Amino acid sequence: MPFRVVLLVTKREPKRRRKKEREEEEENLSEVGKMECVFGLVGNGFAIVVADTSAVHSILVHKSNEDKIMLLDSHKLIAASGEPGDRVQFTEYIQKNVALYQFRNGIPLTTAAAANFTRGELATALRKNPYSVNILLAGYDKETGPSLYYIDYIATLHKLEKGAFGYGSYFSLSLMDRHFHSGMSVEEAVDLVDKCIMEIRSRLVVAPPNFVIKIVDKDGAREYAWRQSVNDTPAPPA
């Protein structure tokens, strides 16, 4: 008596493929900005933010004077790490929207409001086309004084006294845990920043050579100093 062979076609393979692609995308996002070093802290009447200045792709260093700390307005700084295109586009988008709010309403956003707006935009993009960017936002308000906010690529928001992103955070966070205390003076904070930079340079195998330091206080946001060990040399004329 003849018999039939019935083949069952399963639809699990496309689901498995989509799950694998989603896991790979999440893994790629989690690795964003790891090669960069961004950290900051809050002192007595000021906040200070530091970032490396290397523009890197794969094994190549394209430039070593890339400023990754943007002035949002007169009393706010935003330091970002991540995919270069996303970093530049997203920080400029936040900067222009903060300026637009002040233009429309005649008053600037507080640092907390700017941080929550930034977090909201990242959360909205996370469900559509996520930005591969991590942010430290520092500012000074007349009512509340200096503050520092930590915002990562999955729209996590925390108010901190000290924070860091990237591989350099393994060293800068440990040093800040040891030496940081509330009410630090500018001189003490800069000394701690220099210790963090020296530790990163001496311990991290892919350490960036140059760093920029910016500060925000009652007098406004401004560049404080550069710590350079390598200078970009201009290309010779063709």
Tab-separated table of C-alpha atoms in Angstrom, residues 18-138:
chain	number	residue	atom	x	y	z
A	18	ARG	CA	15.188	38.642	12.539
A	19	LYS	CA	16.042	37.886	16.163
A	20	LYS	CA	19.698	37.366	15.258
A	21	GLU	CA	19.776	40.601	13.253
A	22	ARG	CA	18.178	42.467	16.159
A	23	GLU	CA	20.735	41.032	18.615
A	24	GLU	CA	23.597	42.012	16.287
A	25	GLU	CA	22.202	45.539	15.986
A	26	GLU	CA	21.905	45.850	19.770
A	27	GLU	CA	25.468	44.556	20.173
A	28	ASN	CA	26.749	47.084	17.642
A	29	LEU	CA	24.919	49.899	19.422
A	30	SER	CA	26.321	48.849	22.794
A	31	GLU	CA	29.855	49.115	21.382
A	32	VAL	CA	29.298	52.673	20.183
A	33	GLY	CA	31.759	55.194	21.527
A	34	LYS	CA	33.814	52.647	23.484
A	35	MET	CA	37.034	53.874	21.826
A	36	GLU	CA	36.323	57.428	22.953
A	37	CYS	CA	36.870	58.979	26.379
A	38	VAL	CA	34.372	61.464	27.811
A	39	PHE	CA	34.079	62.317	31.496
A	40	GLY	CA	33.001	65.145	33.760
A	41	LEU	CA	32.342	66.209	37.339
A	42	VAL	CA	30.623	68.875	39.418
A	43	GLY	CA	32.593	71.128	41.766
A	44	ASN	CA	31.901	74.114	43.982
A	45	GLY	CA	29.931	76.432	41.712
A	46	PHE	CA	31.018	74.886	38.406
A	47	ALA	CA	30.897	71.766	36.239
A	48	ILE	CA	33.813	70.543	34.145
A	49	VAL	CA	33.648	68.261	31.089
A	50	VAL	CA	36.526	66.548	29.290
A	51	ALA	CA	36.608	64.697	25.959
A	52	ASP	CA	39.253	63.197	23.737
A	53	THR	CA	39.762	64.861	20.365
A	54	SER	CA	40.479	61.865	18.122
A	55	ALA	CA	38.409	61.189	15.015
A	56	VAL	CA	38.854	57.439	14.489
A	57	HIS	CA	37.494	54.932	12.005
A	58	SER	CA	38.487	51.279	12.315
A	59	ILE	CA	42.275	51.234	12.743
A	60	LEU	CA	42.786	54.729	11.300
A	61	VAL	CA	43.063	58.060	13.107
A	62	HIS	CA	41.808	60.761	10.743
A	63	LYS	CA	42.492	63.746	12.977
A	64	SER	CA	43.436	64.478	16.575
A	65	ASN	CA	41.803	67.900	17.111
A	66	GLU	CA	38.098	67.050	16.838
A	67	ASP	CA	36.134	69.046	19.444
A	68	LYS	CA	33.406	66.751	20.845
A	69	ILE	CA	32.083	69.253	23.399
A	70	MET	CA	29.484	71.663	22.022
A	71	LEU	CA	28.113	74.843	23.601
A	72	LEU	CA	24.327	74.439	23.785
A	73	ASP	CA	23.919	78.026	24.963
A	74	SER	CA	25.735	80.517	27.161
A	75	HIS	CA	25.543	78.271	30.272
A	76	LYS	CA	25.328	74.706	28.933
A	77	LEU	CA	27.781	72.190	27.498
A	78	ILE	CA	27.046	68.899	25.768
A	79	ALA	CA	29.842	66.331	25.417
A	80	ALA	CA	29.076	63.397	23.146
A	81	SER	CA	30.669	60.155	22.031
A	82	GLY	CA	29.508	57.696	19.412
A	83	GLU	CA	29.147	57.306	15.668
A	84	PRO	CA	30.595	60.536	14.201
A	85	GLY	CA	27.622	61.262	11.944
A	86	ASP	CA	25.066	60.648	14.683
A	87	ARG	CA	27.124	62.585	17.215
A	88	VAL	CA	27.397	65.715	15.088
A	89	GLN	CA	23.850	65.595	13.715
A	90	PHE	CA	22.143	64.914	17.035
A	91	THR	CA	24.088	67.470	19.094
A	92	GLU	CA	23.462	70.159	16.459
A	93	TYR	CA	19.763	69.222	16.447
A	94	ILE	CA	19.579	69.637	20.238
A	95	GLN	CA	21.538	72.911	20.097
A	96	LYS	CA	19.216	74.447	17.492
A	97	ASN	CA	16.071	73.341	19.331
A	98	VAL	CA	17.334	74.807	22.620
A	99	ALA	CA	18.016	78.083	20.761
A	100	LEU	CA	14.570	77.915	19.129
A	101	TYR	CA	12.862	77.525	22.513
A	102	GLN	CA	14.682	80.591	23.856
A	103	PHE	CA	13.821	82.573	20.713
A	104	ARG	CA	10.114	81.687	20.936
A	105	ASN	CA	9.657	82.104	24.676
A	106	GLY	CA	12.237	84.715	25.613
A	107	ILE	CA	13.741	82.547	28.391
A	108	PRO	CA	16.341	79.778	28.167
A	109	LEU	CA	15.718	76.163	29.119
A	110	THR	CA	17.093	75.091	32.474
A	111	THR	CA	19.776	72.424	32.457
A	112	ALA	CA	17.281	69.852	33.768
A	113	ALA	CA	14.771	70.770	31.046
A	114	ALA	CA	17.438	70.541	28.325
A	115	ALA	CA	18.510	67.127	29.653
A	116	ASN	CA	14.928	65.842	29.676
A	117	PHE	CA	14.322	67.197	26.167
A	118	THR	CA	17.492	65.432	24.959
A	119	ARG	CA	16.416	62.217	26.663
A	120	GLY	CA	12.963	62.464	25.057
A	121	GLU	CA	14.394	62.872	21.567
A	122	LEU	CA	16.679	59.853	22.052
A	123	ALA	CA	13.743	57.794	23.358
A	124	THR	CA	11.607	58.736	20.350
A	125	ALA	CA	14.400	57.892	17.911
A	126	LEU	CA	15.115	54.613	19.733
A	127	ARG	CA	11.835	53.172	18.425
A	128	LYS	CA	12.400	54.378	14.863
A	129	ASN	CA	15.996	54.946	13.824
A	130	PRO	CA	18.189	55.069	16.949
A	131	TYR	CA	21.083	57.465	17.364
A	132	SER	CA	24.382	55.848	18.311
A	133	VAL	CA	25.384	58.545	20.765
A	134	ASN	CA	26.154	58.888	24.492
A	135	ILE	CA	25.990	62.277	26.198
A	136	LEU	CA	27.187	64.168	29.254
A	137	LEU	CA	25.254	67.425	29.594
A	138	ALA	CA	26.595	70.053	32.013
